[in-house]
Coordinates of C-alpha atoms and ligand atoms in Angstrom, one line a residue:
M1 CA 100.1 -44.5 -42.4
P2 CA 98.0 -41.9 -44.3
L3 CA 98.7 -42.3 -48.3
P4 CA 101.4 -39.6 -49.8
S5 CA 100.6 -36.5 -50.6
I6 CA 101.7 -34.4 -53.8
K7 CA 103.3 -32.0 -51.4
E8 CA 104.9 -35.0 -49.3
L9 CA 106.2 -36.6 -53.1
L10 CA 107.4 -32.8 -53.7
N11 CA 109.6 -32.2 -51.0
A12 CA 111.0 -35.4 -51.1
S13 CA 114.6 -35.8 -49.9
A14 CA 115.4 -38.2 -52.6
P15 CA 114.0 -39.7 -55.6
A16 CA 112.3 -42.7 -54.9
A17 CA 110.7 -45.3 -57.3
G18 CA 107.8 -46.9 -56.9
V19 CA 105.8 -44.6 -55.9
T20 CA 102.0 -43.5 -56.3
A21 CA 100.4 -40.3 -56.7
R22 CA 96.7 -39.4 -56.4
G23 CA 95.1 -36.5 -58.4
W24 CA 92.9 -34.7 -60.4
I25 CA 94.2 -33.7 -64.2
K26 CA 94.7 -29.9 -64.2
T27 CA 96.2 -29.9 -67.5
R28 CA 97.7 -32.7 -70.5
R29 CA 99.6 -31.8 -73.2
D30 CA 101.0 -34.4 -75.9
S31 CA 104.2 -33.9 -78.3
K32 CA 105.0 -36.3 -80.7
T33 CA 106.6 -39.4 -78.6
H34 CA 106.1 -38.1 -75.1
S35 CA 102.4 -37.1 -73.2
F36 CA 102.6 -34.5 -70.1
A37 CA 99.9 -34.1 -67.1
E38 CA 100.3 -31.6 -64.1
L39 CA 98.5 -33.2 -61.3
N40 CA 96.8 -31.5 -58.5
D41 CA 95.7 -33.6 -55.4
G42 CA 94.6 -30.0 -52.8
S43 CA 97.7 -30.9 -50.7
C44 CA 99.5 -28.2 -51.9
R45 CA 99.3 -24.7 -54.7
A46 CA 101.8 -26.9 -56.6
N47 CA 100.9 -29.8 -59.6
L48 CA 103.3 -33.1 -59.4
Q49 CA 104.4 -32.9 -63.7
V50 CA 103.9 -36.9 -64.6
I51 CA 105.4 -37.8 -67.8
F52 CA 104.0 -40.7 -69.9
S53 CA 106.4 -42.1 -72.0
P54 CA 106.3 -44.9 -74.6
E55 CA 108.9 -47.1 -73.3
N56 CA 107.8 -47.0 -69.5
G57 CA 104.3 -48.2 -71.2
N58 CA 101.6 -48.7 -73.4
F59 CA 99.3 -45.2 -72.6
A60 CA 98.1 -44.9 -75.7
A61 CA 94.5 -46.0 -75.0
L62 CA 93.8 -44.5 -72.0
L63 CA 95.5 -41.1 -72.7
P64 CA 92.2 -39.3 -74.2
Q65 CA 90.4 -40.4 -71.1
L66 CA 93.3 -38.2 -68.8
V67 CA 91.5 -34.7 -69.4
T68 CA 91.2 -31.7 -67.2
G69 CA 89.1 -32.6 -64.1
A70 CA 89.6 -36.6 -64.9
S71 CA 90.7 -38.3 -61.4
V72 CA 93.7 -40.7 -61.6
E73 CA 95.9 -42.8 -59.5
I74 CA 99.3 -43.3 -61.0
K75 CA 102.5 -45.7 -60.0
G76 CA 105.5 -44.6 -61.4
D77 CA 109.3 -43.4 -60.4
L78 CA 110.0 -40.1 -58.7
V79 CA 113.1 -38.6 -60.6
A80 CA 114.9 -35.2 -60.5
S81 CA 112.9 -32.8 -62.8
P82 CA 115.1 -30.9 -65.6
A83 CA 112.6 -28.0 -65.4
A84 CA 112.6 -24.9 -63.6
G85 CA 110.8 -24.7 -60.0
Q86 CA 110.2 -28.4 -59.2
K87 CA 112.2 -30.5 -57.7
F88 CA 110.8 -33.7 -59.2
E89 CA 108.5 -35.5 -61.5
L90 CA 107.0 -38.1 -62.3
A91 CA 108.0 -41.0 -64.7
A92 CA 104.1 -42.9 -65.1
R93 CA 104.4 -47.0 -65.1
E94 CA 101.0 -47.8 -64.8
V95 CA 97.3 -45.7 -64.5
K96 CA 94.5 -46.5 -63.0
L97 CA 91.1 -43.7 -64.0
H98 CA 88.8 -43.3 -61.1
G99 CA 86.7 -41.1 -62.6
G100 CA 86.5 -39.6 -66.0
C101 CA 85.6 -35.7 -66.7
D102 CA 83.9 -34.8 -70.0
P103 CA 85.1 -31.7 -70.8
E104 CA 82.2 -30.3 -72.9
S105 CA 80.2 -30.3 -69.4
Y106 CA 82.4 -29.8 -66.8
P107 CA 82.5 -26.3 -65.7
I108 CA 85.6 -25.7 -64.3
Q109 CA 87.1 -24.4 -67.7
K110 CA 90.1 -21.8 -67.4
K111 CA 87.9 -19.6 -69.8
R112 CA 84.9 -19.2 -67.4
T113 CA 86.1 -18.9 -63.9
S114 CA 84.7 -15.2 -62.7
D115 CA 84.3 -15.4 -59.1
E116 CA 80.1 -14.7 -59.9
F117 CA 80.4 -17.9 -62.2
L118 CA 82.6 -19.9 -59.7
R119 CA 79.9 -18.9 -57.0
T120 CA 77.4 -21.1 -58.8
V121 CA 79.2 -23.8 -58.6
A122 CA 80.7 -24.0 -55.4
H123 CA 80.2 -27.6 -54.9
L124 CA 83.4 -27.9 -57.1
R125 CA 85.6 -25.2 -56.7
P126 CA 87.6 -26.5 -54.8
R127 CA 89.4 -27.6 -57.7
T128 CA 90.2 -24.4 -58.8
N129 CA 94.3 -22.9 -57.5
K130 CA 92.3 -20.1 -56.1
Y131 CA 89.6 -21.5 -54.0
A132 CA 92.2 -24.5 -52.6
A133 CA 94.2 -22.0 -51.5
M134 CA 91.8 -20.0 -50.0
L135 CA 90.3 -22.8 -47.9
R136 CA 94.3 -24.0 -47.4
I137 CA 94.6 -20.5 -45.7
R138 CA 91.6 -20.8 -44.3
A139 CA 92.6 -23.7 -42.1
E140 CA 96.3 -22.0 -41.4
L141 CA 95.1 -19.3 -40.5
A142 CA 92.0 -20.9 -38.0
Y143 CA 95.4 -23.0 -36.2
A144 CA 96.7 -19.7 -36.0
V145 CA 94.4 -18.3 -34.0
H146 CA 94.1 -21.5 -31.6
S147 CA 97.9 -21.5 -30.8
Y148 CA 97.6 -17.9 -30.8
F149 CA 95.4 -18.0 -27.5
R150 CA 97.1 -21.1 -26.2
N151 CA 100.4 -19.4 -26.3
N152 CA 98.8 -17.1 -24.5
G153 CA 97.2 -18.7 -21.6
F154 CA 93.5 -18.8 -22.4
T155 CA 90.8 -21.5 -22.4
Y156 CA 89.3 -22.7 -25.2
V157 CA 85.7 -22.7 -25.1
H158 CA 82.6 -23.7 -26.6
T159 CA 79.3 -21.3 -26.4
P160 CA 75.7 -22.5 -27.4
I161 CA 74.9 -22.3 -30.5
F162 CA 70.8 -22.4 -29.2
T163 CA 70.0 -19.5 -26.7
A164 CA 67.5 -17.3 -25.4
S165 CA 69.8 -14.3 -24.8
D166 CA 70.1 -11.7 -27.6
A167 CA 73.1 -11.0 -26.7
E168 CA 73.8 -7.8 -28.8
G169 CA 69.9 -7.0 -27.6
A170 CA 70.3 -5.9 -31.7
G171 CA 66.9 -7.9 -32.5
Q172 CA 69.0 -10.1 -35.6
M173 CA 68.6 -13.0 -34.3
F174 CA 67.0 -16.5 -35.7
S175 CA 64.2 -18.5 -34.3
A176 CA 64.9 -21.8 -33.8
T177 CA 62.0 -24.2 -32.9
A178 CA 60.9 -27.6 -33.2
F179 CA 57.4 -27.1 -34.3
D180 CA 56.5 -28.2 -37.7
L181 CA 55.7 -24.8 -39.6
T182 CA 54.5 -26.5 -42.5
K183 CA 51.5 -27.6 -40.3
L184 CA 50.7 -24.1 -38.7
A185 CA 47.4 -25.5 -38.1
G186 CA 49.0 -27.8 -35.4
I187 CA 51.2 -25.4 -33.3
P188 CA 50.0 -24.4 -29.7
K189 CA 48.8 -20.9 -29.4
T190 CA 48.8 -19.3 -26.2
E191 CA 44.9 -17.8 -25.1
A192 CA 45.4 -15.0 -26.8
G193 CA 46.4 -16.5 -30.2
E194 CA 50.5 -16.4 -30.2
I195 CA 52.8 -19.2 -30.5
D196 CA 53.2 -20.9 -27.4
F197 CA 56.3 -21.5 -27.4
S198 CA 56.1 -22.9 -23.6
K199 CA 55.3 -26.5 -25.7
D200 CA 58.5 -26.4 -28.1
L201 CA 61.1 -28.2 -27.6
F202 CA 63.3 -26.4 -24.6
G203 CA 60.1 -24.9 -22.9
K204 CA 60.7 -21.5 -24.3
K205 CA 61.7 -19.4 -27.3
V206 CA 64.8 -19.8 -28.4
G207 CA 67.0 -18.6 -31.6
L208 CA 70.2 -19.4 -33.1
T209 CA 73.2 -17.3 -31.5
V210 CA 74.7 -13.9 -32.7
S211 CA 77.5 -14.1 -30.3
G212 CA 78.9 -16.4 -27.7
Q213 CA 79.4 -13.3 -25.6
M214 CA 77.3 -13.0 -22.6
E215 CA 77.9 -17.7 -21.9
G216 CA 81.9 -16.3 -22.7
E217 CA 81.9 -13.7 -19.5
A218 CA 79.9 -16.5 -17.2
L219 CA 83.2 -18.8 -18.5
A220 CA 85.8 -15.8 -18.3
L221 CA 84.5 -14.9 -14.8
G222 CA 85.4 -18.8 -13.5
L223 CA 88.7 -19.4 -16.2
G224 CA 90.0 -15.7 -16.2
K225 CA 90.4 -15.7 -20.0
I226 CA 88.5 -17.7 -22.2
Y227 CA 87.9 -17.8 -26.5
T228 CA 85.3 -19.0 -28.3
F229 CA 85.5 -19.9 -31.7
G230 CA 82.6 -21.0 -34.1
P231 CA 78.9 -19.9 -36.1
T232 CA 77.7 -16.9 -35.3
F233 CA 74.4 -16.0 -36.7
R234 CA 72.8 -12.6 -37.6
A235 CA 69.0 -12.0 -40.0
E236 CA 70.2 -9.1 -40.8
N237 CA 69.1 -8.7 -44.8
S238 CA 72.4 -6.7 -45.8
N239 CA 73.3 -7.6 -48.5
T240 CA 77.0 -6.6 -48.8
Y241 CA 80.5 -7.1 -49.3
R242 CA 81.1 -8.0 -45.7
H243 CA 78.0 -9.4 -44.5
C244 CA 77.2 -13.0 -44.2
A245 CA 73.8 -14.3 -42.4
E246 CA 75.9 -17.4 -41.1
F247 CA 79.7 -16.4 -40.1
W248 CA 82.5 -17.3 -37.3
Q249 CA 83.7 -15.7 -34.8
I250 CA 86.1 -15.8 -32.6
E251 CA 85.6 -14.0 -29.3
P252 CA 88.4 -13.9 -26.1
E253 CA 86.5 -12.5 -22.9
M254 CA 89.0 -11.5 -20.0
A255 CA 88.7 -11.2 -16.5
F256 CA 90.5 -8.1 -14.8
Y257 CA 91.0 -6.8 -18.0
E258 CA 89.9 -3.0 -18.7
L259 CA 89.5 -1.4 -22.1
A260 CA 92.8 -0.3 -22.8
D261 CA 94.4 -4.0 -22.2
D262 CA 91.5 -4.8 -24.5
M263 CA 92.8 -3.0 -27.2
E264 CA 96.3 -3.9 -26.5
L265 CA 95.2 -7.6 -26.9
A266 CA 93.4 -7.3 -30.2
E267 CA 96.2 -5.3 -32.0
D268 CA 98.7 -8.0 -30.8
F269 CA 96.3 -10.9 -32.1
I270 CA 95.7 -9.5 -35.6
K271 CA 99.2 -9.1 -36.4
S272 CA 100.0 -12.5 -34.9
I273 CA 98.0 -14.5 -36.9
T274 CA 98.6 -12.2 -39.9
R275 CA 102.5 -13.1 -39.6
A276 CA 101.7 -16.7 -39.2
V277 CA 99.4 -17.1 -42.4
L278 CA 102.8 -15.1 -44.1
E279 CA 105.3 -17.1 -42.8
N280 CA 103.1 -20.4 -43.4
C281 CA 101.8 -20.3 -46.6
P282 CA 104.0 -18.7 -48.9
A283 CA 102.9 -20.1 -52.0
D284 CA 99.4 -20.2 -51.3
M285 CA 99.7 -15.7 -50.6
E286 CA 101.9 -15.6 -53.7
L287 CA 98.5 -16.7 -55.9
F288 CA 96.9 -13.9 -54.1
A289 CA 99.6 -11.1 -54.4
K290 CA 99.8 -12.2 -58.0
F291 CA 96.0 -12.8 -58.9
V292 CA 94.0 -11.2 -56.9
E293 CA 95.1 -7.8 -55.4
P294 CA 98.5 -6.3 -56.4
A295 CA 98.7 -4.3 -53.6
L296 CA 98.9 -7.3 -50.5
M297 CA 101.3 -7.5 -49.5
G298 CA 101.8 -3.7 -49.0
N299 CA 98.2 -4.1 -47.2
L300 CA 99.2 -6.7 -44.7
Q301 CA 102.9 -5.1 -44.1
N302 CA 100.9 -2.0 -43.1
I303 CA 98.8 -4.2 -40.3
T304 CA 102.4 -5.4 -39.1
G305 CA 104.2 -2.9 -39.1
N306 CA 102.6 -0.2 -38.0
K307 CA 101.4 1.3 -34.5
F308 CA 97.2 0.9 -34.4
E309 CA 95.7 4.8 -34.0
R310 CA 93.7 4.7 -30.7
L311 CA 91.1 7.3 -31.9
Q312 CA 88.2 8.6 -29.2
Y313 CA 84.8 8.9 -31.5
S314 CA 84.8 12.7 -30.2
D315 CA 88.1 13.0 -32.1
A316 CA 87.1 11.5 -35.1
V317 CA 83.9 13.3 -35.1
K318 CA 86.1 16.3 -35.3
I319 CA 87.7 14.7 -38.4
L320 CA 85.2 13.7 -40.3
E321 CA 82.7 16.6 -39.8
P322 CA 84.9 19.1 -42.1
E323 CA 84.7 16.5 -44.5
N324 CA 80.7 15.5 -44.8
A325 CA 80.6 16.4 -48.5
R326 CA 81.8 13.8 -49.5
F327 CA 79.7 11.5 -47.4
E328 CA 76.3 10.4 -48.2
L329 CA 75.7 10.5 -43.8
K330 CA 75.9 13.5 -42.5
V331 CA 78.3 13.3 -39.6
K332 CA 77.4 14.9 -36.3
W333 CA 78.3 14.3 -32.7
G334 CA 75.9 11.5 -31.7
V335 CA 76.1 9.5 -35.4
D336 CA 76.3 5.8 -35.6
L337 CA 79.5 5.7 -38.1
A338 CA 79.0 3.8 -41.6
S339 CA 81.5 2.6 -43.7
E340 CA 82.1 5.2 -45.5
H341 CA 83.5 6.7 -42.7
E342 CA 85.3 4.4 -41.3
R343 CA 87.3 3.5 -44.6
F344 CA 87.8 7.2 -44.9
L345 CA 89.6 7.3 -41.2
V346 CA 91.7 4.3 -41.9
E347 CA 92.3 4.7 -46.1
Q348 CA 92.5 8.2 -46.2
H349 CA 93.1 9.8 -43.4
F350 CA 95.3 7.7 -41.0
K351 CA 96.3 5.3 -43.9
K352 CA 96.8 2.3 -41.0
P353 CA 94.2 0.8 -38.7
V354 CA 92.5 2.7 -36.5
I355 CA 91.1 1.3 -33.0
L356 CA 88.0 3.8 -32.8
Y357 CA 87.0 3.8 -28.9
N358 CA 84.4 5.5 -26.6
K359 CA 81.4 6.2 -29.2
P360 CA 77.9 7.6 -28.0
K361 CA 75.7 4.9 -25.4
E362 CA 72.9 6.0 -27.8
V363 CA 75.1 4.2 -30.7
A364 CA 76.4 1.1 -28.5
S365 CA 75.1 -2.5 -27.1
F366 CA 73.8 -2.2 -23.6
Y367 CA 76.8 -4.5 -21.8
M368 CA 79.2 -1.4 -23.0
K369 CA 80.9 0.3 -19.7
L370 CA 79.6 3.6 -19.6
N371 CA 81.8 6.0 -18.8
D372 CA 82.2 9.1 -15.9
D373 CA 80.8 11.5 -18.9
G374 CA 77.4 9.2 -18.2
R375 CA 77.5 9.9 -22.6
T376 CA 80.6 7.4 -23.8
V377 CA 80.3 4.0 -23.0
R378 CA 83.8 1.7 -23.1
G379 CA 83.3 0.0 -26.7
M380 CA 86.3 0.2 -29.3
D381 CA 86.3 -1.2 -32.9
V382 CA 89.0 -2.2 -34.7
L383 CA 89.1 -0.8 -38.3
V384 CA 91.5 -1.7 -41.2
P385 CA 92.1 -1.0 -44.6
R386 CA 89.2 -2.3 -48.0
I387 CA 86.8 -4.0 -44.9
G388 CA 86.2 -1.8 -42.2
E389 CA 85.0 -3.0 -38.3
L390 CA 87.0 -5.8 -38.1
V391 CA 86.2 -6.2 -34.4
G392 CA 83.9 -5.0 -32.0
G393 CA 84.8 -5.3 -28.1
S394 CA 84.4 -3.4 -25.4
E395 CA 84.9 -3.4 -21.4
R396 CA 81.7 -4.6 -20.2
E397 CA 79.2 -2.5 -17.2
N398 CA 80.1 -4.4 -13.9
R399 CA 78.3 -2.2 -12.2
L400 CA 74.9 -4.0 -10.8
D401 CA 72.9 -1.0 -10.9
V402 CA 74.2 0.9 -13.9
L403 CA 74.0 -2.5 -16.1
E404 CA 69.6 -2.9 -15.3
G405 CA 69.1 0.7 -15.7
R406 CA 70.8 0.6 -18.8
M407 CA 69.0 -2.4 -19.7
R408 CA 65.2 -0.9 -18.1
D409 CA 66.1 2.6 -20.3
L410 CA 66.5 0.1 -23.2
K411 CA 62.9 -1.7 -22.6
M412 CA 64.8 -5.0 -22.5
K413 CA 63.1 -7.5 -20.4
V414 CA 65.5 -7.8 -17.2
D415 CA 63.7 -11.0 -16.0
D416 CA 65.2 -12.9 -18.9
Y417 CA 68.6 -11.8 -18.1
Q418 CA 69.6 -12.5 -14.8
W419 CA 71.8 -15.2 -14.9
F420 CA 73.9 -12.5 -16.5
L421 CA 73.0 -9.9 -13.9
D422 CA 74.1 -12.6 -11.4
L423 CA 77.9 -12.1 -12.7
R424 CA 77.4 -8.6 -11.4
R425 CA 75.8 -9.8 -8.1
F426 CA 78.3 -12.3 -7.2
G427 CA 82.5 -11.4 -7.4
S428 CA 82.2 -8.9 -10.0
V429 CA 85.0 -7.7 -11.3
P430 CA 86.0 -5.5 -14.2
H431 CA 86.4 -7.5 -17.4
S432 CA 86.4 -7.0 -21.4
G433 CA 86.3 -9.0 -24.6
F434 CA 85.7 -8.4 -28.4
G435 CA 84.7 -10.5 -31.8
L436 CA 86.7 -10.7 -34.7
G437 CA 84.9 -11.5 -37.9
F438 CA 86.4 -14.6 -39.0
E439 CA 85.6 -14.3 -42.5
R440 CA 86.7 -10.5 -42.5
M441 CA 89.9 -11.7 -40.9
M442 CA 90.7 -14.1 -44.5
M443 CA 89.5 -11.2 -46.9
L444 CA 92.1 -8.9 -45.3
V445 CA 94.9 -11.7 -45.8
T446 CA 93.8 -12.9 -48.9
G447 CA 93.2 -9.5 -50.5
I448 CA 89.5 -11.3 -51.4
S449 CA 87.0 -8.5 -52.2
N450 CA 83.6 -10.4 -51.4
I451 CA 82.9 -12.1 -48.3
R452 CA 81.2 -15.2 -50.0
D453 CA 84.5 -16.4 -52.0
V454 CA 86.8 -16.3 -48.0
T455 CA 83.8 -19.6 -47.4
A456 CA 83.6 -22.4 -48.9
F457 CA 79.2 -22.5 -48.6
P458 CA 78.6 -19.0 -47.9
R459 CA 75.2 -17.9 -46.5
V460 CA 73.7 -14.6 -47.3
P461 CA 71.0 -13.2 -48.3
G462 CA 68.7 -15.1 -51.2
Y463 CA 71.4 -17.7 -51.3
A464 CA 71.8 -20.7 -49.4
E465 CA 72.2 -23.6 -51.7
F466 CA 74.3 -26.5 -51.6
Ligands
LIG501 O1 80.7 -5.8 -33.6 P1 79.9 -6.9 -33.2 O2 78.5 -7.3 -33.6 O3 80.2 -7.6 -31.7 C1 79.8 -9.1 -31.1 O4 79.0 -9.6 -31.5 C2 80.4 -8.7 -29.6 N1 79.4 -9.5 -28.7 C3 81.5 -9.4 -29.8 C4 82.3 -9.4 -28.3 O5 82.5 -8.4 -28.0 N2 82.6 -10.6 -27.9 O6 80.6 -8.4 -34.1 C5 82.2 -8.5 -34.2 C6 82.9 -8.9 -35.5 C7 82.7 -7.6 -36.2 O7 83.3 -6.4 -35.8 C8 82.6 -8.2 -37.2 O8 83.9 -8.5 -37.9 C9 82.6 -9.4 -37.4 O9 82.2 -9.7 -35.8 N3 80.8 -9.2 -37.6 C10 79.9 -10.5 -39.2 N4 80.9 -10.9 -40.0 C11 80.0 -11.4 -41.4 N5 78.9 -10.8 -41.4 C12 78.0 -10.2 -40.4 N6 76.2 -10.2 -40.8 C13 79.1 -9.8 -39.1 N7 78.4 -9.1 -38.0 C14 79.8 -8.8 -37.8
LIG502 MG1 80.2 -4.1 -34.3

């Protein structure tokens, strides 16, 4: 039997004598006769109030050490609480101090809790109400992702992290090698003087995956409907509020799905996991609505309560072009829409999520299915308020000759992708998928405005502490 958590003690059905609570002291205050401490163990947002009464023991010697941040184990009686908002409190009988905490040097003080400061002590910020709530919501959101796909007949698969395939063809892969880069002289070279990766551990040059999509396609073409949920890596030097070098992606891939089916799935999925968090984390969500983003509940209502707009790229251009005065990057047909345009469409024009589709092939990934117009592809992006792009996906090019031609046009090394082309050679089917950035989804549901604050230990340009 696991030890009872404070969450379980607070949810107990009846008072109980002789229980033990463990956790960190949030605050302590003393009256003339009694002392009161708020104890939290991370299991829930609420603290357990602990009362030290002289008739229950001699706490005087220990009390000065029961300061903010100290860790304790307290035995006592769970009794009905006269205070509003809590069913029970703990009348202490025995106190064991596990670890003291110097109030002068402990960085988690009420007065210094800006997000920027807390990033410098990311190893201690799980002790704050906000970051503990964020991490509990993150766990619940991950659970909702698995529930959604499991309930809808998807098979959870694991795609490799080391890979030789640049799934986006965008050249943003981190290189990975077993060569000792601190000893450059010892690294094998080819006759041309380049690094000889054929002598590296994998016998070829590999990197960290930017997306599990390509391997996901192979798995979907055997299993029907699959999804991956894992870390992906991008060596893009984007120092923004919504880019990380390491982020988690959820990538479903479905045989026989066309673009319209893909969009339906993405919309239903986003709504479903948003609802799950609202239902399952009411106390933590209230914290964000109260202290982080006052418009949070309205924003989430906007996600769950509206049909997402379906907007073709060409129609988006018609809306955006007349507004060019307000944009840094001027819009005309063919331009890759930027965050400022995405946010204008979502926040100013439609005032709800938008699924933008059929973009020009010149600004699309190589694997997206070419439309009959020869100019646009069946790609789609789900755009949401505050964040812009939350999902990127497409129907995949399933015609061998068209895909091969496209890869040659883009000067890709077609020989390296023969296995991917095999999927079009042997029993090719229409298929589609998308990738949802888990951290961006976390920003959406919590209202947190910087991606560095929705993951415990962010990896962003110039920063890989802890
Ligand atoms: O649009 P992206 O690049 O699409 C793909 O990787 C496809 N292979 C997915 C697929 O079809 N299976 O990335 C998908 C999503 C984006 O919409 C965004 O939410 C997130 O991943 N994303 C990032 N999140 C944080 N930091 C970054 N640097 C991100 N790059 C993409
Ligand atoms: Mg994208």
